[in-house]
PDB file of C-alpha atoms in Angstrom:
ATOM      1  CA  UNK A   1       0.000   0.000   0.000  1.00  0.00           C
ATOM      2  CA  UNK A   2       1.396   3.381  -0.942  1.00  0.00           C
ATOM      3  CA  UNK A   3       1.507   6.024   1.742  1.00  0.00           C
ATOM      4  CA  UNK A   4      -1.000   8.809   1.133  1.00  0.00           C
ATOM      5  CA  UNK A   5       1.140  11.464   2.814  1.00  0.00           C
ATOM      6  CA  UNK A   6       4.857  11.818   3.356  1.00  0.00           C
ATOM      7  CA  UNK A   7       4.565  11.501   7.147  1.00  0.00           C
ATOM      8  CA  UNK A   8       2.728   8.181   6.959  1.00  0.00           C
ATOM      9  CA  UNK A   9       4.371   5.230   8.645  1.00  0.00           C
ATOM     10  CA  UNK A  10       4.243   1.706   7.217  1.00  0.00           C
ATOM     11  CA  UNK A  11       4.722  -1.321   9.465  1.00  0.00           C
ATOM     12  CA  UNK A  12       5.019  -5.048   8.852  1.00  0.00           C
ATOM     13  CA  UNK A  13       6.325  -8.169  10.466  1.00  0.00           C
ATOM     14  CA  UNK A  14       6.189  -8.272  14.275  1.00  0.00           C
ATOM     15  CA  UNK A  15       6.943 -11.999  14.136  1.00  0.00           C
ATOM     16  CA  UNK A  16       3.496 -13.469  13.555  1.00  0.00           C
ATOM     17  CA  UNK A  17       2.433 -15.349  10.459  1.00  0.00           C
ATOM     18  CA  UNK A  18      -0.937 -13.565  10.231  1.00  0.00           C
ATOM     19  CA  UNK A  19       0.447 -10.044  10.666  1.00  0.00           C
ATOM     20  CA  UNK A  20      -0.903  -7.683   8.080  1.00  0.00           C
ATOM     21  CA  UNK A  21       1.150  -4.865   6.674  1.00  0.00           C
ATOM     22  CA  UNK A  22      -0.420  -1.678   7.921  1.00  0.00           C
ATOM     23  CA  UNK A  23       0.121   2.038   7.591  1.00  0.00           C
ATOM     24  CA  UNK A  24      -0.577   4.927   9.939  1.00  0.00           C
ATOM     25  CA  UNK A  25      -1.973   8.125   8.469  1.00  0.00           C
ATOM     26  CA  UNK A  26      -3.722  11.288   9.561  1.00  0.00           C
ATOM     27  CA  UNK A  27      -7.418  10.695  10.167  1.00  0.00           C
ATOM     28  CA  UNK A  28      -9.720  12.383   7.641  1.00  0.00           C
ATOM     29  CA  UNK A  29     -13.406  13.280   7.848  1.00  0.00           C
ATOM     30  CA  UNK A  30     -14.131  10.290   5.595  1.00  0.00           C
ATOM     31  CA  UNK A  31     -12.620   7.975   8.242  1.00  0.00           C
ATOM     32  CA  UNK A  32     -14.919   9.045  11.067  1.00  0.00           C
ATOM     33  CA  UNK A  33     -17.890   6.674  10.447  1.00  0.00           C
ATOM     34  CA  UNK A  34     -15.585   3.620  10.262  1.00  0.00           C
ATOM     35  CA  UNK A  35     -13.646   4.905  13.281  1.00  0.00           C
ATOM     36  CA  UNK A  36     -16.828   5.240  15.348  1.00  0.00           C
ATOM     37  CA  UNK A  37     -17.933   1.726  14.318  1.00  0.00           C
ATOM     38  CA  UNK A  38     -14.515   0.342  15.296  1.00  0.00           C
ATOM     39  CA  UNK A  39     -14.700   2.080  18.706  1.00  0.00           C
ATOM     40  CA  UNK A  40     -18.230   0.767  19.327  1.00  0.00           C
ATOM     41  CA  UNK A  41     -17.130  -2.756  18.407  1.00  0.00           C
ATOM     42  CA  UNK A  42     -13.852  -2.664  20.372  1.00  0.00           C
ATOM     43  CA  UNK A  43     -15.015  -0.771  23.468  1.00  0.00           C
ATOM     44  CA  UNK A  44     -18.778  -1.156  23.636  1.00  0.00           C
ATOM     45  CA  UNK A  45     -21.504   1.418  24.269  1.00  0.00           C
ATOM     46  CA  UNK A  46     -20.249   2.402  27.738  1.00  0.00           C
ATOM     47  CA  UNK A  47     -17.275   4.164  26.131  1.00  0.00           C
ATOM     48  CA  UNK A  48     -19.323   7.368  25.866  1.00  0.00           C
ATOM     49  CA  UNK A  49     -19.817   7.536  29.662  1.00  0.00           C
ATOM     50  CA  UNK A  50     -16.154   7.732  30.640  1.00  0.00           C
ATOM     51  CA  UNK A  51     -14.611  10.792  32.329  1.00  0.00           C
ATOM     52  CA  UNK A  52     -12.291  11.264  29.367  1.00  0.00           C
ATOM     53  CA  UNK A  53     -15.340  11.711  27.155  1.00  0.00           C
ATOM     54  CA  UNK A  54     -16.339  14.800  29.183  1.00  0.00           C
ATOM     55  CA  UNK A  55     -13.094  16.421  28.060  1.00  0.00           C
ATOM     56  CA  UNK A  56     -13.613  15.438  24.407  1.00  0.00           C
ATOM     57  CA  UNK A  57     -17.311  16.239  24.059  1.00  0.00           C
ATOM     58  CA  UNK A  58     -17.902  19.202  21.772  1.00  0.00           C
ATOM     59  CA  UNK A  59     -14.223  19.423  20.799  1.00  0.00           C
ATOM     60  CA  UNK A  60     -12.117  18.329  17.869  1.00  0.00           C
ATOM     61  CA  UNK A  61      -8.807  16.532  18.319  1.00  0.00           C
ATOM     62  CA  UNK A  62      -5.608  18.527  18.677  1.00  0.00           C
ATOM     63  CA  UNK A  63      -4.416  19.843  15.332  1.00  0.00           C
ATOM     64  CA  UNK A  64      -2.560  17.129  13.408  1.00  0.00           C
ATOM     65  CA  UNK A  65      -2.885  14.535  16.183  1.00  0.00           C
ATOM     66  CA  UNK A  66      -5.632  12.134  15.076  1.00  0.00           C
ATOM     67  CA  UNK A  67      -4.317   8.948  13.474  1.00  0.00           C
ATOM     68  CA  UNK A  68      -5.675   5.765  11.973  1.00  0.00           C
ATOM     69  CA  UNK A  69      -4.032   2.496  11.016  1.00  0.00           C
ATOM     70  CA  UNK A  70      -5.094   0.713   7.840  1.00  0.00           C
ATOM     71  CA  UNK A  71      -4.352  -2.799   6.703  1.00  0.00           C
ATOM     72  CA  UNK A  72      -2.805  -3.365   3.280  1.00  0.00           C
ATOM     73  CA  UNK A  73      -6.300  -3.843   1.815  1.00  0.00           C
ATOM     74  CA  UNK A  74      -7.442  -0.449   3.173  1.00  0.00           C
ATOM     75  CA  UNK A  75      -9.534  -1.662   6.124  1.00  0.00           C
ATOM     76  CA  UNK A  76      -9.476   0.458   9.275  1.00  0.00           C
ATOM     77  CA  UNK A  77      -7.332  -1.449  11.782  1.00  0.00           C
ATOM     78  CA  UNK A  78      -6.905   1.031  14.653  1.00  0.00           C
ATOM     79  CA  UNK A  79      -7.257   4.581  15.857  1.00  0.00           C
ATOM     80  CA  UNK A  80      -5.820   7.029  18.347  1.00  0.00           C
ATOM     81  CA  UNK A  81      -6.465  10.713  18.978  1.00  0.00           C
ATOM     82  CA  UNK A  82      -4.891  13.367  21.194  1.00  0.00           C
ATOM     83  CA  UNK A  83      -6.907  16.257  22.628  1.00  0.00           C
ATOM     84  CA  UNK A  84      -5.937  19.687  23.930  1.00  0.00           C
ATOM     85  CA  UNK A  85      -6.444  20.085  27.678  1.00  0.00           C
ATOM     86  CA  UNK A  86      -5.378  22.387  30.504  1.00  0.00           C
ATOM     87  CA  UNK A  87      -3.794  21.126  33.718  1.00  0.00           C
ATOM     88  CA  UNK A  88      -6.316  22.583  36.145  1.00  0.00           C
ATOM     89  CA  UNK A  89      -8.219  25.855  35.822  1.00  0.00           C
ATOM     90  CA  UNK A  90      -5.946  28.231  33.907  1.00  0.00           C
ATOM     91  CA  UNK A  91      -3.109  25.713  34.055  1.00  0.00           C
ATOM     92  CA  UNK A  92      -0.504  24.806  31.498  1.00  0.00           C
ATOM     93  CA  UNK A  93      -1.534  23.151  28.226  1.00  0.00           C
ATOM     94  CA  UNK A  94      -1.120  19.409  27.734  1.00  0.00           C
ATOM     95  CA  UNK A  95      -2.679  16.601  25.708  1.00  0.00           C
ATOM     96  CA  UNK A  96      -5.138  13.849  26.610  1.00  0.00           C
ATOM     97  CA  UNK A  97      -4.660  10.607  24.675  1.00  0.00           C
ATOM     98  CA  UNK A  98      -7.603   8.455  23.766  1.00  0.00           C
ATOM     99  CA  UNK A  99      -9.271   6.446  22.891  1.00  0.00           C
ATOM    100  CA  UNK A 100      -6.732   4.008  21.509  1.00  0.00           C
ATOM    101  CA  UNK A 101      -8.442   1.051  19.872  1.00  0.00           C
ATOM    102  CA  UNK A 102      -7.561  -1.782  17.524  1.00  0.00           C
ATOM    103  CA  UNK A 103      -9.993  -3.953  15.586  1.00  0.00           C
ATOM    104  CA  UNK A 104     -10.550  -7.004  17.828  1.00  0.00           C
ATOM    105  CA  UNK A 105      -9.557  -9.466  15.102  1.00  0.00           C
ATOM    106  CA  UNK A 106      -6.180  -7.685  14.700  1.00  0.00           C
ATOM    107  CA  UNK A 107      -5.140  -7.478  18.352  1.00  0.00           C
ATOM    108  CA  UNK A 108      -1.635  -8.732  18.949  1.00  0.00           C
ATOM    109  CA  UNK A 109      -0.352  -7.581  15.554  1.00  0.00           C
ATOM    110  CA  UNK A 110       1.507  -4.554  16.989  1.00  0.00           C
ATOM    111  CA  UNK A 111      -0.980  -1.991  15.698  1.00  0.00           C
ATOM    112  CA  UNK A 112      -1.766  -0.454  19.100  1.00  0.00           C
ATOM    113  CA  UNK A 113       1.929  -0.132  19.966  1.00  0.00           C
ATOM    114  CA  UNK A 114       2.705   1.422  16.593  1.00  0.00           C
ATOM    115  CA  UNK A 115      -0.156   3.913  16.979  1.00  0.00           C
ATOM    116  CA  UNK A 116       1.075   4.862  20.466  1.00  0.00           C
ATOM    117  CA  UNK A 117       4.670   5.341  19.348  1.00  0.00           C
ATOM    118  CA  UNK A 118       3.549   7.380  16.352  1.00  0.00           C
ATOM    119  CA  UNK A 119       1.205   9.598  18.405  1.00  0.00           C
ATOM    120  CA  UNK A 120       3.817  10.285  21.118  1.00  0.00           C
ATOM    121  CA  UNK A 121       6.513  10.997  18.532  1.00  0.00           C
ATOM    122  CA  UNK A 122       4.316  13.392  16.549  1.00  0.00           C
ATOM    123  CA  UNK A 123       3.202  15.223  19.710  1.00  0.00           C
ATOM    124  CA  UNK A 124       6.839  15.681  20.735  1.00  0.00           C
ATOM    125  CA  UNK A 125       7.803  16.933  17.251  1.00  0.00           C
ATOM    126  CA  UNK A 126       4.998  19.513  17.476  1.00  0.00           C
ATOM    127  CA  UNK A 127       6.388  20.860  20.745  1.00  0.00           C
ATOM    128  CA  UNK A 128       3.793  19.509  23.173  1.00  0.00           C
ATOM    129  CA  UNK A 129       5.117  19.090  26.698  1.00  0.00           C
ATOM    130  CA  UNK A 130       2.998  16.345  28.321  1.00  0.00           C
ATOM    131  CA  UNK A 131       0.405  13.674  27.551  1.00  0.00           C
ATOM    132  CA  UNK A 132      -2.137  12.294  30.035  1.00  0.00           C
ATOM    133  CA  UNK A 133      -4.498   9.341  29.722  1.00  0.00           C
ATOM    134  CA  UNK A 134      -6.689   6.993  31.708  1.00  0.00           C
ATOM    135  CA  UNK A 135      -5.752   3.395  30.974  1.00  0.00           C
ATOM    136  CA  UNK A 136      -4.083   0.145  31.921  1.00  0.00           C
ATOM    137  CA  UNK A 137      -0.859   1.079  33.743  1.00  0.00           C
ATOM    138  CA  UNK A 138       1.127  -2.063  32.800  1.00  0.00           C
ATOM    139  CA  UNK A 139       0.311  -1.584  29.095  1.00  0.00           C
ATOM    140  CA  UNK A 140       1.114   2.134  28.959  1.00  0.00           C
ATOM    141  CA  UNK A 141       4.235   1.869  31.141  1.00  0.00           C
ATOM    142  CA  UNK A 142       6.147   0.498  28.145  1.00  0.00           C
ATOM    143  CA  UNK A 143       5.647   3.897  26.476  1.00  0.00           C
ATOM    144  CA  UNK A 144       6.863   5.789  29.552  1.00  0.00           C
ATOM    145  CA  UNK A 145       3.489   6.594  31.171  1.00  0.00           C
ATOM    146  CA  UNK A 146       3.080   6.398  34.944  1.00  0.00           C
ATOM    147  CA  UNK A 147       0.957   7.776  37.776  1.00  0.00           C
ATOM    148  CA  UNK A 148       4.003   9.428  39.377  1.00  0.00           C
ATOM    149  CA  UNK A 149       3.018  12.976  38.379  1.00  0.00           C
ATOM    150  CA  UNK A 150      -0.782  12.816  38.396  1.00  0.00           C
ATOM    151  CA  UNK A 151      -1.330  12.749  42.171  1.00  0.00           C
ATOM    152  CA  UNK A 152      -2.321  16.435  42.342  1.00  0.00           C
ATOM    153  CA  UNK A 153      -4.435  16.302  39.165  1.00  0.00           C
ATOM    154  CA  UNK A 154      -7.956  14.906  38.728  1.00  0.00           C
ATOM    155  CA  UNK A 155     -10.339  13.965  35.949  1.00  0.00           C
ATOM    156  CA  UNK A 156     -13.758  15.703  35.751  1.00  0.00           C
ATOM    157  CA  UNK A 157     -15.797  12.696  36.861  1.00  0.00           C
ATOM    158  CA  UNK A 158     -15.329   9.167  38.163  1.00  0.00           C
ATOM    159  CA  UNK A 159     -12.063   7.436  37.325  1.00  0.00           C
ATOM    160  CA  UNK A 160      -9.614   5.030  38.911  1.00  0.00           C
ATOM    161  CA  UNK A 161      -6.690   7.057  40.307  1.00  0.00           C
ATOM    162  CA  UNK A 162      -4.138   4.310  39.596  1.00  0.00           C
ATOM    163  CA  UNK A 163      -5.167   4.382  35.912  1.00  0.00           C
ATOM    164  CA  UNK A 164      -4.620   8.155  35.564  1.00  0.00           C
ATOM    165  CA  UNK A 165      -1.218   8.285  33.887  1.00  0.00           C
ATOM    166  CA  UNK A 166       1.109  10.857  32.381  1.00  0.00           C
ATOM    167  CA  UNK A 167       4.168  11.117  30.186  1.00  0.00           C
ATOM    168  CA  UNK A 168       6.345  14.214  30.217  1.00  0.00           C
ATOM    169  CA  UNK A 169       7.663  14.973  26.747  1.00  0.00           C
ATOM    170  CA  UNK A 170       9.683  17.778  28.329  1.00  0.00           C
ATOM    171  CA  UNK A 171      11.226  17.016  31.716  1.00  0.00           C
ATOM    172  CA  UNK A 172       9.480  18.939  34.495  1.00  0.00           C
ATOM    173  CA  UNK A 173       6.421  19.788  32.371  1.00  0.00           C
ATOM    174  CA  UNK A 174       4.090  18.476  35.096  1.00  0.00           C
ATOM    175  CA  UNK A 175       5.961  19.908  38.076  1.00  0.00           C
ATOM    176  CA  UNK A 176       3.475  21.849  40.190  1.00  0.00           C
ATOM    177  CA  UNK A 177       0.479  20.859  38.039  1.00  0.00           C
ATOM    178  CA  UNK A 178      -2.696  20.567  40.099  1.00  0.00           C
ATOM    179  CA  UNK A 179      -6.454  20.720  39.812  1.00  0.00           C
ATOM    180  CA  UNK A 180      -9.152  19.200  37.639  1.00  0.00           C
ATOM    181  CA  UNK A 181      -8.219  18.689  33.995  1.00  0.00           C
ATOM    182  CA  UNK A 182     -10.081  21.158  31.744  1.00  0.00           C
ATOM    183  CA  UNK A 183     -10.985  20.838  28.054  1.00  0.00           C
ATOM    184  CA  UNK A 184      -9.188  23.216  25.713  1.00  0.00           C
ATOM    185  CA  UNK A 185      -8.588  23.593  22.014  1.00  0.00           C
ATOM    186  CA  UNK A 186     -10.955  23.881  19.104  1.00  0.00           C
ATOM    187  CA  UNK A 187     -14.678  23.357  19.500  1.00  0.00           C
ATOM    188  CA  UNK A 188     -16.769  21.439  17.005  1.00  0.00           C
ATOM    189  CA  UNK A 189     -18.275  23.911  14.568  1.00  0.00           C
ATOM    190  CA  UNK A 190     -21.968  23.535  13.907  1.00  0.00           C
ATOM    191  CA  UNK A 191     -22.988  24.411  10.355  1.00  0.00           C
ATOM    192  CA  UNK A 192     -25.869  26.876  10.219  1.00  0.00           C
TER     193      UNK A 192
END
C-alpha cells in the first residue's frame, strides 16, 4: 500500500504469520464513520460515559494529532487521537490521549503499539510538553506513562486514580500541576 502522505508510517512483520502490513496516516473526515464503528465494536456502548469523554465532548482533536491504522487492503485497523487540555483551571496546556483502539480481530499484531509510538513521537515533534491518559498502567508503562506525576491532578468525573497516567515529553512539564483537567482547544463547529 502506498503512503497517502509523506509523514505516513508503514509497518510489517512483528513476528506473527498472520500479521498484516499496515500504515498509519492522519485521520480524515471520511474515516470518522468507520472509526466510530470500530470504537463501538472494540469498546462497547459504555465508552461514551467515561470521564475522558467529558473532556472530548464538543471538541475536535488537537491539530494534526488524530491517526488511523489501515491494513494493506485499506480496512481500518486502529485509531488514536490526542486532545488539547489544561492542567487545572488556567493551568498549562497538555494533551489527553484516547481512545486508543484496535480492531478485535487484529489485536496482537503490533498496531496499538505502533499507533502509540507514532502519536507520542508526533506530539513531541509539534512541541507539546505532556500527555495524560486513563488506561491500563502495565500496558502504557512500556511507552513511559506512569501515575508518578498525576497525584495532584484529577479527571472531571469518576475514574480510577491508579489508571490516571502521564508522560512528560519535556522534563518537568508536570511539576506543580494541580487541579481538575479542563478541556481546551478547538470546539466542534456547527454548520448553520
